[in-house]
Amino acid sequence: MQTLLAHKPITVIRPLDYLNAATCGEFGRQLATAIAAPGVVAVLVDLGAVTFIDSAGLMALVSGLKQAKKMGRRFSLCSVSPGIKMILELSQLDRVFEIFENVDSFEAENSCVNQHW
């Protein structure tokens, strides 16, 4: 259902298809595990393969962000489709999440930081 790529200290999670009430339980568990993993300083959720998100999916993302902040870890999104971007904007969550164009742009912006991790 989801792909988890661990590149300590950055973990990239790629949920597939739907991020909704039916899938957010497993997704939330993966997020919690990735965020709490020893040595991880950043979790990047790549939404490139997500075609639909509902309020349960948004809550899973917000919960992940809260957990990451509590643990002093970075939490970002990337590859957000226009439809999902509109949902984030309407809910004003685009102001809450750090959003990157893609994984490469996240890595490029953090290349100096990565050398110190």
PDB file of N, CA and C in Angstrom, residues 26-87:
ATOM      1  N   GLU A  26      -3.104   2.441   8.625  1.00  0.00           N
ATOM      2  CA  GLU A  26      -1.795   1.886   8.282  1.00  0.00           C
ATOM      3  C   GLU A  26      -0.796   3.012   8.000  1.00  0.00           C
ATOM      4  N   PHE A  27      -1.242   4.015   7.275  1.00  0.00           N
ATOM      5  CA  PHE A  27      -0.374   5.150   6.961  1.00  0.00           C
ATOM      6  C   PHE A  27       0.082   5.853   8.243  1.00  0.00           C
ATOM      7  N   GLY A  28      -0.831   6.068   9.161  1.00  0.00           N
ATOM      8  CA  GLY A  28      -0.494   6.717  10.430  1.00  0.00           C
ATOM      9  C   GLY A  28       0.517   5.909  11.232  1.00  0.00           C
ATOM     10  N   ARG A  29       0.368   4.586  11.215  1.00  0.00           N
ATOM     11  CA  ARG A  29       1.333   3.727  11.919  1.00  0.00           C
ATOM     12  C   ARG A  29       2.711   3.827  11.276  1.00  0.00           C
ATOM     13  N   GLN A  30       2.753   3.844   9.946  1.00  0.00           N
ATOM     14  CA  GLN A  30       4.039   3.978   9.251  1.00  0.00           C
ATOM     15  C   GLN A  30       4.688   5.320   9.563  1.00  0.00           C
ATOM     16  N   LEU A  31       3.869   6.372   9.573  1.00  0.00           N
ATOM     17  CA  LEU A  31       4.396   7.698   9.920  1.00  0.00           C
ATOM     18  C   LEU A  31       4.979   7.702  11.322  1.00  0.00           C
ATOM     19  N   ALA A  32       4.221   7.186  12.277  1.00  0.00           N
ATOM     20  CA  ALA A  32       4.662   7.181  13.671  1.00  0.00           C
ATOM     21  C   ALA A  32       5.967   6.400  13.824  1.00  0.00           C
ATOM     22  N   THR A  33       6.062   5.255  13.160  1.00  0.00           N
ATOM     23  CA  THR A  33       7.276   4.440  13.222  1.00  0.00           C
ATOM     24  C   THR A  33       8.455   5.174  12.611  1.00  0.00           C
ATOM     25  N   ALA A  34       8.228   5.797  11.450  1.00  0.00           N
ATOM     26  CA  ALA A  34       9.310   6.518  10.763  1.00  0.00           C
ATOM     27  C   ALA A  34       9.792   7.704  11.590  1.00  0.00           C
ATOM     28  N   ILE A  35       8.871   8.442  12.164  1.00  0.00           N
ATOM     29  CA  ILE A  35       9.228   9.634  12.939  1.00  0.00           C
ATOM     30  C   ILE A  35       9.989   9.249  14.203  1.00  0.00           C
ATOM     31  N   ALA A  36       9.585   8.158  14.843  1.00  0.00           N
ATOM     32  CA  ALA A  36      10.191   7.746  16.105  1.00  0.00           C
ATOM     33  C   ALA A  36      11.486   6.956  15.935  1.00  0.00           C
ATOM     34  N   ALA A  37      11.824   6.575  14.705  1.00  0.00           N
ATOM     35  CA  ALA A  37      13.013   5.749  14.479  1.00  0.00           C
ATOM     36  C   ALA A  37      14.282   6.473  14.928  1.00  0.00           C
ATOM     37  N   PRO A  38      15.161   5.761  15.609  1.00  0.00           N
ATOM     38  CA  PRO A  38      16.415   6.371  16.064  1.00  0.00           C
ATOM     39  C   PRO A  38      17.244   6.867  14.878  1.00  0.00           C
ATOM     40  N   GLY A  39      17.815   8.042  15.023  1.00  0.00           N
ATOM     41  CA  GLY A  39      18.695   8.594  13.998  1.00  0.00           C
ATOM     42  C   GLY A  39      18.006   9.388  12.909  1.00  0.00           C
ATOM     43  N   VAL A  40      16.692   9.302  12.825  1.00  0.00           N
ATOM     44  CA  VAL A  40      15.961  10.047  11.798  1.00  0.00           C
ATOM     45  C   VAL A  40      15.759  11.480  12.271  1.00  0.00           C
ATOM     46  N   VAL A  41      16.098  12.433  11.412  1.00  0.00           N
ATOM     47  CA  VAL A  41      15.884  13.837  11.762  1.00  0.00           C
ATOM     48  C   VAL A  41      14.817  14.487  10.885  1.00  0.00           C
ATOM     49  N   ALA A  42      14.454  13.819   9.774  1.00  0.00           N
ATOM     50  CA  ALA A  42      13.446  14.395   8.880  1.00  0.00           C
ATOM     51  C   ALA A  42      12.624  13.289   8.234  1.00  0.00           C
ATOM     52  N   VAL A  43      11.320  13.542   8.110  1.00  0.00           N
ATOM     53  CA  VAL A  43      10.412  12.652   7.389  1.00  0.00           C
ATOM     54  C   VAL A  43       9.782  13.468   6.272  1.00  0.00           C
ATOM     55  N   LEU A  44       9.894  12.937   5.059  1.00  0.00           N
ATOM     56  CA  LEU A  44       9.330  13.581   3.877  1.00  0.00           C
ATOM     57  C   LEU A  44       8.238  12.676   3.339  1.00  0.00           C
ATOM     58  N   VAL A  45       7.014  13.201   3.223  1.00  0.00           N
ATOM     59  CA  VAL A  45       5.900  12.436   2.666  1.00  0.00           C
ATOM     60  C   VAL A  45       5.742  12.854   1.209  1.00  0.00           C
ATOM     61  N   ASP A  46       6.027  11.907   0.308  1.00  0.00           N
ATOM     62  CA  ASP A  46       5.932  12.137  -1.134  1.00  0.00           C
ATOM     63  C   ASP A  46       4.524  11.761  -1.572  1.00  0.00           C
ATOM     64  N   LEU A  47       3.718  12.772  -1.900  1.00  0.00           N
ATOM     65  CA  LEU A  47       2.309  12.553  -2.258  1.00  0.00           C
ATOM     66  C   LEU A  47       2.105  12.383  -3.767  1.00  0.00           C
ATOM     67  N   GLY A  48       3.175  12.143  -4.505  1.00  0.00           N
ATOM     68  CA  GLY A  48       3.098  12.041  -5.968  1.00  0.00           C
ATOM     69  C   GLY A  48       2.160  10.964  -6.475  1.00  0.00           C
ATOM     70  N   ALA A  49       2.005   9.872  -5.740  1.00  0.00           N
ATOM     71  CA  ALA A  49       1.141   8.771  -6.183  1.00  0.00           C
ATOM     72  C   ALA A  49      -0.237   8.808  -5.535  1.00  0.00           C
ATOM     73  N   VAL A  50      -0.518   9.845  -4.745  1.00  0.00           N
ATOM     74  CA  VAL A  50      -1.820   9.959  -4.077  1.00  0.00           C
ATOM     75  C   VAL A  50      -2.793  10.671  -5.014  1.00  0.00           C
ATOM     76  N   THR A  51      -3.915  10.011  -5.280  1.00  0.00           N
ATOM     77  CA  THR A  51      -4.919  10.589  -6.180  1.00  0.00           C
ATOM     78  C   THR A  51      -6.112  11.169  -5.430  1.00  0.00           C
ATOM     79  N   PHE A  52      -6.238  10.815  -4.142  1.00  0.00           N
ATOM     80  CA  PHE A  52      -7.384  11.299  -3.363  1.00  0.00           C
ATOM     81  C   PHE A  52      -6.988  11.393  -1.900  1.00  0.00           C
ATOM     82  N   ILE A  53      -7.430  12.455  -1.246  1.00  0.00           N
ATOM     83  CA  ILE A  53      -7.226  12.605   0.194  1.00  0.00           C
ATOM     84  C   ILE A  53      -8.507  13.158   0.806  1.00  0.00           C
ATOM     85  N   ASP A  54      -8.906  12.607   1.954  1.00  0.00           N
ATOM     86  CA  ASP A  54     -10.077  13.128   2.649  1.00  0.00           C
ATOM     87  C   ASP A  54      -9.656  13.658   4.022  1.00  0.00           C
ATOM     88  N   SER A  55     -10.627  13.990   4.845  1.00  0.00           N
ATOM     89  CA  SER A  55     -10.314  14.587   6.144  1.00  0.00           C
ATOM     90  C   SER A  55      -9.508  13.635   7.031  1.00  0.00           C
ATOM     91  N   ALA A  56      -9.748  12.335   6.923  1.00  0.00           N
ATOM     92  CA  ALA A  56      -8.977  11.368   7.708  1.00  0.00           C
ATOM     93  C   ALA A  56      -7.518  11.373   7.268  1.00  0.00           C
ATOM     94  N   GLY A  57      -7.286  11.479   5.973  1.00  0.00           N
ATOM     95  CA  GLY A  57      -5.923  11.562   5.459  1.00  0.00           C
ATOM     96  C   GLY A  57      -5.229  12.837   5.904  1.00  0.00           C
ATOM     97  N   LEU A  58      -5.967  13.944   5.884  1.00  0.00           N
ATOM     98  CA  LEU A  58      -5.402  15.212   6.360  1.00  0.00           C
ATOM     99  C   LEU A  58      -5.053  15.119   7.838  1.00  0.00           C
ATOM    100  N   MET A  59      -5.925  14.488   8.622  1.00  0.00           N
ATOM    101  CA  MET A  59      -5.662  14.345  10.055  1.00  0.00           C
ATOM    102  C   MET A  59      -4.431  13.475  10.315  1.00  0.00           C
ATOM    103  N   ALA A  60      -4.227  12.459   9.484  1.00  0.00           N
ATOM    104  CA  ALA A  60      -3.037  11.615   9.636  1.00  0.00           C
ATOM    105  C   ALA A  60      -1.775  12.446   9.389  1.00  0.00           C
ATOM    106  N   LEU A  61      -1.824  13.328   8.387  1.00  0.00           N
ATOM    107  CA  LEU A  61      -0.679  14.204   8.110  1.00  0.00           C
ATOM    108  C   LEU A  61      -0.449  15.180   9.263  1.00  0.00           C
ATOM    109  N   VAL A  62      -1.521  15.766   9.766  1.00  0.00           N
ATOM    110  CA  VAL A  62      -1.400  16.712  10.888  1.00  0.00           C
ATOM    111  C   VAL A  62      -0.868  15.994  12.126  1.00  0.00           C
ATOM    112  N   SER A  63      -1.341  14.785  12.380  1.00  0.00           N
ATOM    113  CA  SER A  63      -0.842  14.011  13.525  1.00  0.00           C
ATOM    114  C   SER A  63       0.648  13.724  13.377  1.00  0.00           C
ATOM    115  N   GLY A  64       1.062  13.382  12.162  1.00  0.00           N
ATOM    116  CA  GLY A  64       2.482  13.153  11.909  1.00  0.00           C
ATOM    117  C   GLY A  64       3.302  14.400  12.154  1.00  0.00           C
ATOM    118  N   LEU A  65       2.792  15.531  11.705  1.00  0.00           N
ATOM    119  CA  LEU A  65       3.490  16.802  11.919  1.00  0.00           C
ATOM    120  C   LEU A  65       3.620  17.097  13.410  1.00  0.00           C
ATOM    121  N   LYS A  66       2.537  16.900  14.165  1.00  0.00           N
ATOM    122  CA  LYS A  66       2.575  17.145  15.615  1.00  0.00           C
ATOM    123  C   LYS A  66       3.596  16.245  16.303  1.00  0.00           C
ATOM    124  N   GLN A  67       3.587  14.963  15.941  1.00  0.00           N
ATOM    125  CA  GLN A  67       4.532  14.024  16.544  1.00  0.00           C
ATOM    126  C   GLN A  67       5.967  14.429  16.207  1.00  0.00           C
ATOM    127  N   ALA A  68       6.196  14.802  14.944  1.00  0.00           N
ATOM    128  CA  ALA A  68       7.547  15.188  14.528  1.00  0.00           C
ATOM    129  C   ALA A  68       8.024  16.417  15.296  1.00  0.00           C
ATOM    130  N   LYS A  69       7.156  17.405  15.432  1.00  0.00           N
ATOM    131  CA  LYS A  69       7.538  18.613  16.179  1.00  0.00           C
ATOM    132  C   LYS A  69       7.845  18.284  17.633  1.00  0.00           C
ATOM    133  N   LYS A  70       7.026  17.426  18.224  1.00  0.00           N
ATOM    134  CA  LYS A  70       7.222  17.042  19.620  1.00  0.00           C
ATOM    135  C   LYS A  70       8.573  16.346  19.811  1.00  0.00           C
ATOM    136  N   MET A  71       9.005  15.607  18.791  1.00  0.00           N
ATOM    137  CA  MET A  71      10.263  14.859  18.886  1.00  0.00           C
ATOM    138  C   MET A  71      11.449  15.626  18.303  1.00  0.00           C
ATOM    139  N   GLY A  72      11.189  16.885  17.870  1.00  0.00           N
ATOM    140  CA  GLY A  72      12.263  17.701  17.320  1.00  0.00           C
ATOM    141  C   GLY A  72      12.715  17.267  15.936  1.00  0.00           C
ATOM    142  N   ARG A  73      11.786  16.660  15.185  1.00  0.00           N
ATOM    143  CA  ARG A  73      12.118  16.210  13.839  1.00  0.00           C
ATOM    144  C   ARG A  73      11.410  17.066  12.802  1.00  0.00           C
ATOM    145  N   ARG A  74      11.957  17.094  11.632  1.00  0.00           N
ATOM    146  CA  ARG A  74      11.377  17.863  10.532  1.00  0.00           C
ATOM    147  C   ARG A  74      10.350  16.990   9.813  1.00  0.00           C
ATOM    148  N   PHE A  75       9.250  17.613   9.354  1.00  0.00           N
ATOM    149  CA  PHE A  75       8.180  16.901   8.661  1.00  0.00           C
ATOM    150  C   PHE A  75       7.769  17.736   7.462  1.00  0.00           C
ATOM    151  N   SER A  76       7.907  17.188   6.265  1.00  0.00           N
ATOM    152  CA  SER A  76       7.624  17.938   5.040  1.00  0.00           C
ATOM    153  C   SER A  76       6.821  17.084   4.066  1.00  0.00           C
ATOM    154  N   LEU A  77       6.197  17.765   3.110  1.00  0.00           N
ATOM    155  CA  LEU A  77       5.459  17.114   2.032  1.00  0.00           C
ATOM    156  C   LEU A  77       6.120  17.474   0.703  1.00  0.00           C
ATOM    157  N   CYS A  78       5.936  16.604  -0.300  1.00  0.00           N
ATOM    158  CA  CYS A  78       6.409  16.954  -1.643  1.00  0.00           C
ATOM    159  C   CYS A  78       5.528  16.280  -2.687  1.00  0.00           C
ATOM    160  N   SER A  79       5.736  16.692  -3.942  1.00  0.00           N
ATOM    161  CA  SER A  79       5.031  16.128  -5.098  1.00  0.00           C
ATOM    162  C   SER A  79       3.519  16.173  -4.916  1.00  0.00           C
ATOM    163  N   VAL A  80       3.022  17.314  -4.490  1.00  0.00           N
ATOM    164  CA  VAL A  80       1.598  17.497  -4.221  1.00  0.00           C
ATOM    165  C   VAL A  80       0.886  17.847  -5.527  1.00  0.00           C
ATOM    166  N   SER A  81      -0.100  17.038  -5.908  1.00  0.00           N
ATOM    167  CA  SER A  81      -0.848  17.281  -7.137  1.00  0.00           C
ATOM    168  C   SER A  81      -1.688  18.552  -7.005  1.00  0.00           C
ATOM    169  N   PRO A  82      -2.104  19.135  -8.131  1.00  0.00           N
ATOM    170  CA  PRO A  82      -2.928  20.350  -8.065  1.00  0.00           C
ATOM    171  C   PRO A  82      -4.215  20.160  -7.258  1.00  0.00           C
ATOM    172  N   GLY A  83      -4.860  19.015  -7.382  1.00  0.00           N
ATOM    173  CA  GLY A  83      -6.097  18.775  -6.643  1.00  0.00           C
ATOM    174  C   GLY A  83      -5.875  18.705  -5.141  1.00  0.00           C
ATOM    175  N   ILE A  84      -4.829  18.015  -4.734  1.00  0.00           N
ATOM    176  CA  ILE A  84      -4.528  17.911  -3.309  1.00  0.00           C
ATOM    177  C   ILE A  84      -4.001  19.242  -2.785  1.00  0.00           C
ATOM    178  N   LYS A  85      -3.258  19.948  -3.617  1.00  0.00           N
ATOM    179  CA  LYS A  85      -2.780  21.279  -3.212  1.00  0.00           C
ATOM    180  C   LYS A  85      -3.977  22.197  -2.932  1.00  0.00           C
ATOM    181  N   MET A  86      -5.019  22.109  -3.760  1.00  0.00           N
ATOM    182  CA  MET A  86      -6.207  22.925  -3.543  1.00  0.00           C
ATOM    183  C   MET A  86      -6.875  22.576  -2.215  1.00  0.00           C
ATOM    184  N   ILE A  87      -6.925  21.297  -1.875  1.00  0.00           N
ATOM    185  CA  ILE A  87      -7.504  20.883  -0.592  1.00  0.00           C
ATOM    186  C   ILE A  87      -6.670  21.441   0.561  1.00  0.00           C
TER     187      ILE A  87
END
